[in-house]
Amino acid sequence: MGRGPWDAGPSRRLLPLLLLLGLARGAAGAPGADGLDVCATCHEHATCQQREGKKICICNYGFVGNGRTQCVDKNECQFGATVVCGNHTSCHNIPGGFYCICLEGYRATNNNKTFIPNDGTFCTDIDECEVSGLCRHGGRCVNTRGSFECYCMDGYLPRNGPEPFHPTTDATSCTEIDCGTPPEVPDGYIIGNYTSRLGSQVRYACREGFFSVPEDTVSSCTALGTWESPKLHCQEILTKINDVSVFNDTCVRWQINSGRINPKISYVISIKGQRLDPMESVHEETVNLTTDSRTPEVCLSLYPGTNYTVNISTAPPRRSVPAVIGFQTVDDLLEDDGRFNISIFNETCLKLNRHSRKVGSEHMYQFTVLGQRWYLANFSHATSFNFTTREQVPVVCLDLYPTTDYTVNVTLLRSPKWHSVQITIATPPAVKQTISNISGFNETCLRWRSIKTADMEEMYLFHIWGQRWYQKEFAQEMTFNISSSSRDPEVCLDLRPGTNYNVSLRALSSELPVVISLTTQITEPPLPEVEFFTVHGGPLPRLRLRKAKEKNGPISSYQVLVLPLALQSTFSCDSEGASSFFSNASDADGYVAAELLAKDVPDDAMEIPIGDRLYYGEYYNAPLKRGNDYCIILRITSEWNKVSFFPSSCELCIFSFA
């Protein structure tokens, strides 16, 4: 077999090897320790560096590989956006690097659209509620993490959509609550004026001739846009007239039995007389009497020597079983003996009935009037005057104060025998308003103008209802009275903070109350319920937090603050200037480590770890440094109507991290 060109023998087999060695020696003559230009072989994403006297190729930041033949992009985002960029972010890989973007509803603290978190930048919640009118008319904006929700304000109801709602996705609108016309009560009526807005009230009473238990009741316009169902039940009274008797020859007295009745009853007294003298054979008359007495009495203008039949019944709409009595008047009043009797009509007017048949002569009556109010120990209204008349049945109307019990003593003067008659009058409350210009001041105080006689003492009845929109189970009701002789009274009420109140005020001399609404501001939030302790070394502490009660207003959040122990004595708990961990150049000034919204805190206890490297709200819970002493503070914040409140004292514990 013939030999090929490469089979010519040993000398020819060494030729390729010698050529390669020659080339290698030629390359070694290039720049470099071994003559090879290493930098010329670096990958396009690598950099040539001198280390320990040798040149090597190292992949650039963001790339991994051997630096010469391979430098591939390192995907920093593979560990997840939360780990790389922080909470509420999205991570975006690019050749040789990455960048972070805040999710919708959040913004970067460096105010740029993109960021790298190595400068302390993080994503914080955007408070969309800072834009007024965001929730449309009647809406109330509530900020949430990464978004916001709309609720209808007090006095408004959601229509055409859900609640809470979002103005860009829901068609919900807030309509002012209007309860419309209050429900009717059979045989009852509404006292005074009213409106149909939220919180408005109407007061019912039974018509004349009917009674109820209780005697009156209130129906309120509710947050559902409907009136409360009135509980008043009016029942008809059947008045029984018993034991009719005659006294003083022309006066009639009787008793009634009608159970629980309205304050006053009107009677119709029909008189029919047949005189013994045939010249005037008939005397017919009807007398009306209104009184609250259970033993009413009336003195009639009757002729002497006459047979009378008197029929007594109640005036419509009240029903009764009528009573009839017959009697004869005496015929011995030919001389003027000064006797007379008194009857009441129109509440404050007196009719004087003379027994004498002498007409045309002048007579003088002396009136002594004394009035007192059962509810005012120092009240007294006294007056006296003389009244001269030639009438046989004169009428005198007195100027009396409302809601007052009067004793009137009338004496007939200049007669052969002076004669006195005493009668009692109980005046009803005034039907006009006696309170005007009511207003609030200093948040819990009221002042008003009293329309009354100067220096006259008056008693005022208060009825107060309190509710909280953020605490549905809360309800406060108070009833009390005060007395004052001032024309411009003032009173300060014992009201709870953070509460909406309706205050009804009525002078006892009037039937008509006035109503005013008051809203109290929130005050300092309570101390949190937390187990705190002192730790020296050992594992990181866990605070056990219990949800606090909203006594002084709505609780917004719970904050955990970390302070160097040296700052404990100078730190003010109501300071608003506490910053986040990344906002300080160092942690020597202290920082907020966590913030928990009140709605995220469960009713039972929860644990809050210290230094777990997680975000709580917009605050970073940074790890504690070994060898330092810390003071861990827990405080509660409250916010209402964009006003923030911080407590004057906090719960704290001391931690020594060895």
XYZ file of C-alpha atoms in Angstrom:
658
model
C 0.000 0.000 0.000
C 1.379 3.400 -0.825
C 1.906 5.992 1.906
C -0.055 9.178 2.002
C 1.526 12.625 2.409
C 1.132 12.398 6.182
C 2.576 8.896 6.373
C 6.015 9.807 5.151
C 7.622 8.834 8.401
C 8.316 10.229 11.820
C 9.758 13.486 10.556
C 6.560 14.338 8.726
C 4.303 13.448 11.678
C 6.049 16.153 13.816
C 5.514 18.936 11.312
C 1.981 20.051 12.383
C 2.985 19.993 16.027
C 6.027 22.119 15.330
C 3.971 24.603 13.361
C 1.493 24.963 16.239
C 4.281 25.453 18.721
C 5.785 28.044 16.476
C 2.502 29.943 16.325
C 2.139 29.779 20.061
C 5.593 31.181 20.520
C 4.777 33.920 18.058
C 1.594 34.847 20.093
C 3.543 34.917 23.305
C 5.464 37.760 21.890
C 2.333 40.016 22.058
C 1.804 42.420 25.000
C 1.160 40.692 28.320
C 2.984 38.555 30.753
C 2.863 35.568 28.451
C 2.726 37.617 25.326
C -1.064 37.031 24.846
C -3.381 40.158 24.701
C -6.016 38.919 27.216
C -7.996 42.189 27.145
C -8.632 41.736 23.430
C -10.472 38.491 24.172
C -12.945 39.981 26.742
C -16.649 39.625 26.070
C -18.490 42.740 24.938
C -20.272 42.870 28.334
C -17.022 42.355 30.258
C -14.249 44.604 31.507
C -10.507 43.825 31.555
C -9.011 44.313 35.017
C -5.482 43.920 36.484
C -5.423 41.651 39.527
C -2.288 40.252 41.234
C -0.200 41.152 38.247
C -2.478 39.448 35.771
C -5.103 40.769 33.402
C -8.477 39.062 33.591
C -11.892 39.583 32.024
C -14.785 40.162 34.481
C -18.432 40.408 33.410
C -19.990 43.845 33.981
C -22.555 44.485 36.768
C -25.772 42.795 35.852
C -24.088 40.018 33.846
C -22.688 36.620 34.837
C -20.180 34.339 32.985
C -16.452 33.698 32.469
C -15.859 37.171 31.055
C -14.420 36.018 27.729
C -16.748 33.670 25.982
C -19.892 34.218 28.027
C -21.541 37.188 29.859
C -25.319 36.700 30.059
C -27.841 39.062 31.651
C -28.596 38.402 35.325
C -32.373 38.487 35.972
C -32.589 40.377 39.282
C -36.380 40.174 39.220
C -36.420 36.367 39.485
C -36.609 36.573 43.276
C -39.897 38.507 43.162
C -40.823 42.195 43.195
C -41.462 42.325 46.950
C -37.983 40.981 47.765
C -36.148 43.132 45.210
C -38.187 46.348 45.109
C -40.295 46.254 48.273
C -44.056 46.170 48.881
C -46.566 47.420 46.287
C -44.096 47.272 43.352
C -43.435 45.606 40.018
C -39.879 44.638 39.004
C -38.640 45.100 35.402
C -35.440 43.402 34.199
C -33.266 45.077 31.518
C -29.895 44.046 30.055
C -27.380 44.607 32.808
C -29.837 45.883 35.401
C -33.423 46.361 36.498
C -35.821 49.069 37.676
C -38.877 49.238 39.933
C -42.305 50.807 39.386
C -44.948 51.412 42.070
C -48.279 49.699 41.596
C -51.386 51.737 40.851
C -52.446 53.701 43.915
C -48.885 54.090 45.187
C -46.039 56.491 44.410
C -42.284 56.363 44.853
C -40.893 58.433 47.712
C -38.327 59.947 45.323
C -41.274 61.255 43.258
C -39.968 59.561 40.081
C -41.822 57.045 37.974
C -39.014 54.470 38.265
C -36.468 53.839 40.994
C -33.799 51.520 42.341
C -34.385 50.711 46.040
C -30.731 50.978 47.065
C -31.213 54.699 47.913
C -33.967 53.988 50.407
C -36.819 54.737 47.978
C -40.008 52.780 48.555
C -43.636 52.911 47.460
C -46.071 54.772 49.692
C -49.841 54.936 49.451
C -51.383 57.826 47.506
C -54.094 59.553 49.541
C -56.631 60.081 46.780
C -58.972 61.646 49.338
C -56.895 64.830 49.320
C -58.751 65.705 46.113
C -62.009 67.359 47.128
C -65.261 66.249 45.547
C -63.821 62.873 44.521
C -66.876 60.999 45.802
C -69.412 63.399 44.306
C -72.063 65.365 46.180
C -72.861 63.897 49.580
C -69.999 61.408 49.391
C -67.246 60.821 51.929
C -63.836 59.565 50.784
C -61.973 56.915 52.812
C -58.395 56.185 51.799
C -57.337 52.522 51.526
C -54.049 50.873 50.690
C -53.478 51.480 47.022
C -56.922 52.880 46.401
C -59.881 54.565 48.085
C -63.546 53.935 48.833
C -66.534 56.232 48.830
C -69.291 56.205 51.446
C -72.326 58.414 51.812
C -72.064 61.049 54.546
C -74.426 61.171 57.499
C -77.778 62.328 56.239
C -77.345 60.708 52.799
C -78.255 57.300 51.323
C -76.646 55.420 48.389
C -78.772 55.181 45.246
C -78.314 53.206 41.979
C -75.338 51.214 43.214
C -73.433 49.598 46.086
C -71.755 51.109 49.135
C -68.821 51.468 49.425
C -68.433 52.554 45.820
C -65.824 53.829 43.384
C -66.785 56.855 41.273
C -65.110 55.514 38.105
C -66.688 52.053 38.181
C -69.972 52.453 40.069
C -73.019 54.563 39.292
C -73.774 55.083 42.986
C -74.898 58.571 43.992
C -75.540 59.917 47.495
C -78.998 61.384 47.952
C -79.924 63.442 50.968
C -82.196 61.488 53.285
C -85.819 62.635 53.151
C -88.247 60.553 55.190
C -91.252 62.310 53.681
C -94.530 62.657 55.546
C -94.558 61.095 59.036
C -96.925 58.174 59.600
C -100.342 58.914 61.018
C -101.556 57.732 64.406
C -105.258 56.885 64.578
C -107.005 59.439 66.771
C -103.685 61.224 67.307
C -101.957 64.286 65.929
C -98.475 65.769 65.568
C -97.388 68.463 68.017
C -95.573 71.476 66.520
C -93.509 71.740 63.338
C -91.040 69.229 61.918
C -88.689 68.529 58.999
C -88.196 65.261 57.150
C -84.376 65.196 57.273
C -82.215 62.659 59.117
C -82.521 62.972 62.872
C -85.697 65.051 62.708
C -88.361 64.109 65.199
C -92.108 64.413 65.436
C -93.999 64.178 68.700
C -97.483 62.701 68.819
C -100.352 63.194 71.245
C -103.880 61.836 71.373
C -106.874 63.925 70.383
C -109.216 65.276 73.003
C -111.293 62.433 74.323
C -108.573 59.831 73.923
C -105.732 58.676 76.151
C -102.569 56.675 75.680
C -99.769 54.955 77.560
C -97.387 56.737 77.331
C -99.210 60.023 76.883
C -96.979 61.057 73.969
C -94.194 59.517 71.970
C -91.564 60.436 69.394
C -90.876 59.128 65.894
C -87.471 59.868 64.331
C -86.311 60.058 60.716
C -83.782 57.203 60.447
C -80.685 56.667 58.326
C -82.768 54.273 56.179
C -84.865 57.205 54.940
C -87.968 56.050 56.808
C -89.744 57.204 59.943
C -89.729 55.020 63.007
C -93.081 53.397 63.549
C -94.864 55.422 66.266
C -95.730 53.419 69.354
C -98.534 55.700 70.440
C -101.893 53.955 70.788
C -104.854 56.228 71.448
C -107.888 54.802 73.198
C -111.274 56.492 73.513
C -112.329 57.539 76.976
C -115.852 56.993 78.247
C -116.419 59.437 81.077
C -118.858 58.432 83.791
C -120.512 61.247 85.748
C -121.580 60.199 89.256
C -122.734 61.608 92.587
C -124.252 64.869 91.320
C -125.221 67.153 94.218
C -126.383 70.746 94.836
C -124.756 73.143 97.296
C -125.175 76.815 98.124
C -128.659 76.643 96.524
C -127.423 77.254 92.932
C -124.126 75.348 92.691
C -123.704 71.836 91.319
C -120.877 69.377 92.043
C -120.191 65.902 90.602
C -117.520 63.236 90.347
C -116.021 61.537 87.315
C -114.437 58.130 86.788
C -112.669 57.747 83.428
C -109.373 56.050 84.229
C -106.314 57.759 82.755
C -107.524 60.950 81.089
C -106.200 64.001 79.307
C -105.557 67.031 81.550
C -108.838 68.844 80.839
C -112.424 67.835 80.125
C -115.095 70.109 78.648
C -118.641 69.760 79.966
C -121.993 70.929 78.613
C -124.501 71.827 81.369
C -128.061 72.180 80.102
C -130.404 74.082 82.425
C -134.218 74.045 82.226
C -136.270 75.782 84.898
C -140.015 76.097 85.558
C -140.804 79.096 87.745
C -143.580 79.051 90.283
C -144.542 82.515 89.071
C -146.630 81.907 85.938
C -145.550 85.249 84.476
C -142.085 83.803 83.689
C -142.648 80.114 83.410
C -139.498 78.912 81.575
C -135.714 79.476 82.082
C -133.442 77.642 79.619
C -129.691 78.092 79.373
C -126.561 76.153 78.374
C -123.299 76.593 80.298
C -119.886 75.298 79.198
C -117.187 74.349 81.696
C -113.605 73.140 81.109
C -111.626 71.767 84.035
C -109.108 69.065 84.954
C -110.719 68.386 88.348
C -112.112 64.955 89.140
C -114.772 66.649 91.293
C -115.884 69.534 89.064
C -118.268 72.150 90.364
C -120.043 75.153 88.887
C -122.310 77.840 90.309
C -125.194 78.722 88.019
C -127.198 81.909 87.510
C -130.599 80.592 88.572
C -133.844 82.264 89.418
C -135.119 81.964 92.961
C -138.246 79.971 93.630
C -137.815 77.856 90.469
C -137.857 74.134 89.786
C -134.780 73.197 87.749
C -133.623 70.143 85.815
C -129.850 70.160 85.112
C -128.329 67.755 82.552
C -124.519 67.318 82.665
C -122.551 65.644 79.836
C -119.101 65.884 78.245
C -118.583 67.964 75.114
C -117.733 66.172 71.827
C -115.623 64.369 70.805
C -115.519 62.886 74.290
C -118.379 60.584 75.160
C -120.062 60.174 78.511
C -123.093 58.809 80.286
C -125.063 62.015 81.040
C -126.235 62.755 84.569
C -129.494 64.550 85.466
C -130.472 66.229 88.724
C -133.623 68.149 89.700
C -133.946 70.727 92.527
C -135.792 73.893 93.530
C -134.154 77.203 94.360
C -135.245 79.067 97.480
C -137.407 82.169 97.260
C -135.942 84.253 100.079
C -133.422 86.443 98.231
C -135.482 89.596 98.310
C -132.772 91.302 100.306
C -129.142 91.745 99.193
C -127.173 89.539 101.552
C -123.929 89.795 99.493
C -123.841 86.185 98.393
C -122.435 85.284 94.972
C -120.654 82.433 93.249
C -117.917 82.201 90.598
C -117.512 80.121 87.462
C -114.502 79.903 85.107
C -114.475 80.146 81.330
C -111.823 80.702 78.649
C -109.204 79.453 81.157
C -108.502 82.861 82.764
C -111.911 84.573 82.900
C -114.323 84.629 85.851
C -118.080 85.059 85.846
C -119.522 86.459 89.091
C -123.101 85.354 89.736
C -124.978 87.574 92.248
C -127.873 86.016 94.179
C -129.645 89.306 94.710
C -132.607 90.281 92.552
C -131.807 93.939 93.011
C -130.537 95.324 89.751
C -128.922 98.607 88.789
C -127.014 99.139 92.028
C -123.246 99.530 91.958
C -121.052 96.918 93.592
C -117.308 96.738 94.210
C -115.349 93.498 94.207
C -111.849 93.101 95.579
C -109.614 90.556 93.782
C -106.529 89.027 95.409
C -104.531 86.770 93.056
C -101.600 84.538 94.052
C -99.881 82.224 91.564
C -97.197 79.602 92.085
C -95.489 77.001 89.927
C -94.982 73.540 91.379
C -91.663 73.158 89.602
C -90.171 76.519 90.738
C -89.786 77.008 94.484
C -88.973 80.733 94.212
C -91.660 81.647 91.695
C -94.556 83.805 92.857
C -97.025 86.004 90.979
C -99.181 88.187 93.211
C -101.556 90.987 92.308
C -104.668 92.662 93.724
C -107.191 95.144 92.393
C -110.758 96.403 92.839
C -113.492 96.022 90.259
C -116.706 98.107 90.258
C -119.762 97.168 88.191
C -123.535 97.543 87.991
C -123.989 94.237 86.149
C -125.768 91.393 87.829
C -123.406 88.820 86.214
C -120.117 90.672 85.602
C -117.173 89.046 83.817
C -113.511 89.641 84.710
C -110.588 88.252 82.653
C -107.284 88.009 84.526
C -103.768 88.493 83.134
C -102.214 85.219 84.267
C -98.931 83.464 83.453
C -99.003 80.072 81.710
C -98.368 76.783 83.545
C -99.180 78.343 86.915
C -101.500 77.329 89.761
C -103.500 80.356 90.986
C -105.659 80.976 94.014
C -108.125 83.821 93.430
C -109.989 85.311 96.360
C -112.919 87.621 95.465
C -114.674 89.726 98.125
C -117.852 91.736 97.567
C -117.407 95.090 99.359
C -119.978 97.615 100.590
C -122.780 95.136 101.075
C -124.677 94.621 104.287
C -122.525 91.581 104.798
C -119.172 91.174 103.152
C -118.924 87.851 101.365
C -115.782 86.173 99.944
C -115.400 83.327 97.468
C -112.131 81.542 96.690
C -111.439 79.644 93.473
C -108.376 77.910 91.971
C -107.227 78.205 88.371
C -104.526 76.107 86.704
C -103.358 77.817 83.515
C -102.125 75.619 80.624
C -98.727 75.960 78.877
C -98.451 78.693 76.276
C -99.063 77.650 72.686
C -96.425 80.064 71.381
C -92.683 79.612 71.317
C -90.861 81.237 74.246
C -87.289 80.363 73.127
C -85.472 82.095 70.259
C -81.961 82.579 68.863
C -80.606 79.290 70.206
C -76.958 78.677 69.298
C -73.946 76.630 70.385
C -70.539 77.783 71.612
C -67.415 76.154 73.016
C -68.580 72.925 71.319
C -70.741 71.681 74.240
C -72.488 74.855 75.454
C -75.808 76.455 74.469
C -77.238 79.950 74.823
C -80.677 81.205 73.868
C -83.043 84.159 74.220
C -85.999 83.772 76.581
C -89.181 85.589 75.574
C -90.588 86.234 79.041
C -91.026 88.895 81.662
C -87.703 90.218 82.920
C -86.324 88.664 86.130
C -88.988 85.933 86.138
C -87.620 82.489 86.863
C -88.249 79.784 84.264
C -87.557 76.038 84.189
C -86.149 74.448 81.029
C -86.399 70.763 80.159
C -83.543 69.173 78.154
C -83.783 65.922 76.209
C -80.502 64.906 74.563
C -79.775 62.046 72.135
C -76.208 61.161 71.031
C -75.024 58.800 68.274
C -71.731 57.917 66.554
C -71.490 56.929 62.881
C -68.338 54.910 63.524
C -69.745 53.059 66.566
C -73.244 51.813 65.747
C -73.833 50.286 69.194
C -73.219 53.643 70.904
C -76.291 55.515 72.154
C -76.524 58.205 74.812
C -79.738 59.747 76.102
C -80.086 62.321 78.874
C -83.044 64.176 80.379
C -82.696 66.925 82.972
C -83.955 70.425 83.789
C -82.479 73.726 84.947
C -83.969 76.946 86.310
C -82.917 80.464 85.337
C -84.257 83.996 85.611
C -81.903 85.345 82.915
C -83.221 86.660 79.613
C -80.146 85.084 77.959
C -79.550 81.741 79.710
C -76.463 79.611 79.063
C -75.719 75.992 79.908
C -72.761 73.683 79.239
C -73.616 70.029 78.645
C -71.718 66.900 79.672
C -71.219 65.476 76.174
C -68.976 62.673 74.936
C -66.229 63.470 72.384
C -66.612 62.485 68.728
C -70.429 62.329 68.877
C -73.385 63.790 66.967
C -76.109 65.118 69.289
C -79.693 66.302 68.943
C -80.767 68.546 71.813
C -84.459 69.279 72.491
C -85.074 72.282 74.752
C -88.477 73.365 76.078
C -89.562 75.932 78.624
C -92.151 74.334 80.910
C -94.367 77.369 80.417
C -94.651 76.509 76.701
C -95.818 73.500 74.722
C -93.323 74.010 71.884
C -89.704 72.739 72.077
C -86.756 73.823 69.942
C -84.195 71.352 68.576
C -80.522 71.992 67.807
C -77.750 69.674 66.585
C -74.245 69.612 68.093
C -71.135 67.692 67.002
C -68.274 67.233 69.464
C -64.679 66.841 68.302
C -62.578 63.812 69.105
C -60.020 64.073 71.902
C -56.841 62.291 72.876
C -56.996 58.585 71.942
C -56.718 55.972 74.710
C -53.634 54.029 75.724
C -53.303 50.743 73.816
C -53.641 47.490 75.692
C -50.240 45.827 75.208
C -48.032 43.455 77.130
C -44.715 45.295 77.529
C -41.541 44.140 79.187
C -37.770 44.653 79.545
C -35.477 42.246 77.682
C -31.701 41.977 77.958
C -30.329 40.020 75.034
C -32.161 36.964 73.835
C -34.469 36.734 70.828
C -36.267 39.696 69.284
C -39.346 40.672 71.303
C -42.931 40.338 70.154
C -45.466 42.865 71.389
C -48.957 41.503 72.103
C -51.530 44.123 71.120
C -55.224 44.158 72.022
C -57.761 46.309 70.185
C -58.680 49.443 72.171
C -62.196 50.801 72.656
C -63.172 53.939 70.737
C -64.072 56.052 73.772
C -62.965 59.514 72.605
C -63.380 59.186 68.849
C -62.619 56.837 65.935
C -59.252 55.063 66.148
C -57.294 55.390 62.885
C -54.129 53.364 63.443
C -51.673 51.770 65.848
C -48.001 52.825 65.481
C -44.838 51.086 66.722
C -41.874 53.445 67.239
C -38.245 52.496 67.886
C -36.116 54.949 69.889
C -32.591 54.784 71.254
C -32.946 54.396 75.003
C -31.188 57.736 75.526
C -34.124 59.560 73.869
C -36.795 57.998 76.089
C -36.953 60.918 78.539
C -37.152 63.610 75.841
C -39.588 61.950 73.434
C -43.077 63.496 73.321
C -45.757 60.930 72.551
C -48.017 63.495 70.855
C -45.264 64.432 68.397
C -46.323 64.290 64.767
C -42.753 64.484 63.464
C -41.785 60.807 63.763
C -40.326 59.634 60.452
C -39.652 56.355 58.717
C -36.420 54.380 58.960
C -35.247 55.462 55.497
C -36.056 59.139 56.087
C -33.314 59.450 58.727
C -29.601 59.470 57.990
C -29.269 57.050 60.900
C -31.543 55.450 63.466
C -30.113 57.631 66.222
C -33.220 59.850 66.124
C -35.706 56.990 66.244
C -38.241 56.001 63.619
C -41.711 54.522 63.014
C -41.251 50.782 62.462
C -44.853 49.797 61.767
C -48.335 51.251 61.332
C -51.468 49.082 61.496
C -54.820 50.480 60.407
C -57.537 50.032 63.038
C -59.672 47.941 60.707
C -56.790 45.456 60.292
C -56.413 44.837 64.036
C -58.502 41.829 65.183
C -60.694 41.928 68.256
C -58.497 39.415 70.052
C -54.785 39.858 70.714
C -52.236 39.994 67.867
C -48.442 39.856 67.938
C -46.175 42.487 66.394
C -42.576 41.298 65.813
C -39.793 43.874 66.046
C -37.215 44.109 63.256
C -38.617 41.480 60.846
C -37.560 43.481 57.735
C -41.139 43.789 56.445
C -43.217 46.821 55.558
C -46.215 47.669 57.779
C -48.154 50.330 55.985
C -45.539 52.664 54.516
C -43.018 52.003 57.274
C -40.075 49.573 57.151
C -39.596 47.392 60.237
C -35.797 47.540 60.209
C -33.670 45.018 62.149
C -32.233 46.210 65.456
C -28.456 46.647 65.846
C -26.640 44.443 68.280
C -25.077 46.087 71.288
C -27.690 48.887 71.423
C -30.424 49.632 73.956
C -33.841 50.519 72.566
C -37.170 51.827 73.787
C -40.116 50.332 71.871
C -43.201 52.602 71.943
C -46.778 51.758 70.961
C -49.282 54.575 70.464
C -52.759 55.068 68.983
C -53.671 57.796 66.479
C -57.124 59.205 65.746
C -58.310 61.221 62.763
C -61.676 62.859 62.138
C -62.590 65.558 59.627
C -58.904 65.578 58.524
C -57.773 66.512 62.051
C -55.229 64.140 63.617
C -54.842 63.502 67.338
C -51.902 61.849 69.089
C -51.872 60.701 72.731
C -49.987 62.598 75.425
C -48.672 59.308 76.845
C -47.657 55.938 75.359
C -47.078 52.340 76.347
C -43.389 51.367 76.110
C -40.913 48.614 76.817
C -37.092 48.575 77.021
C -35.012 46.163 74.973
C -31.266 45.547 75.195
C -30.005 43.771 72.085
C -26.697 42.078 73.012
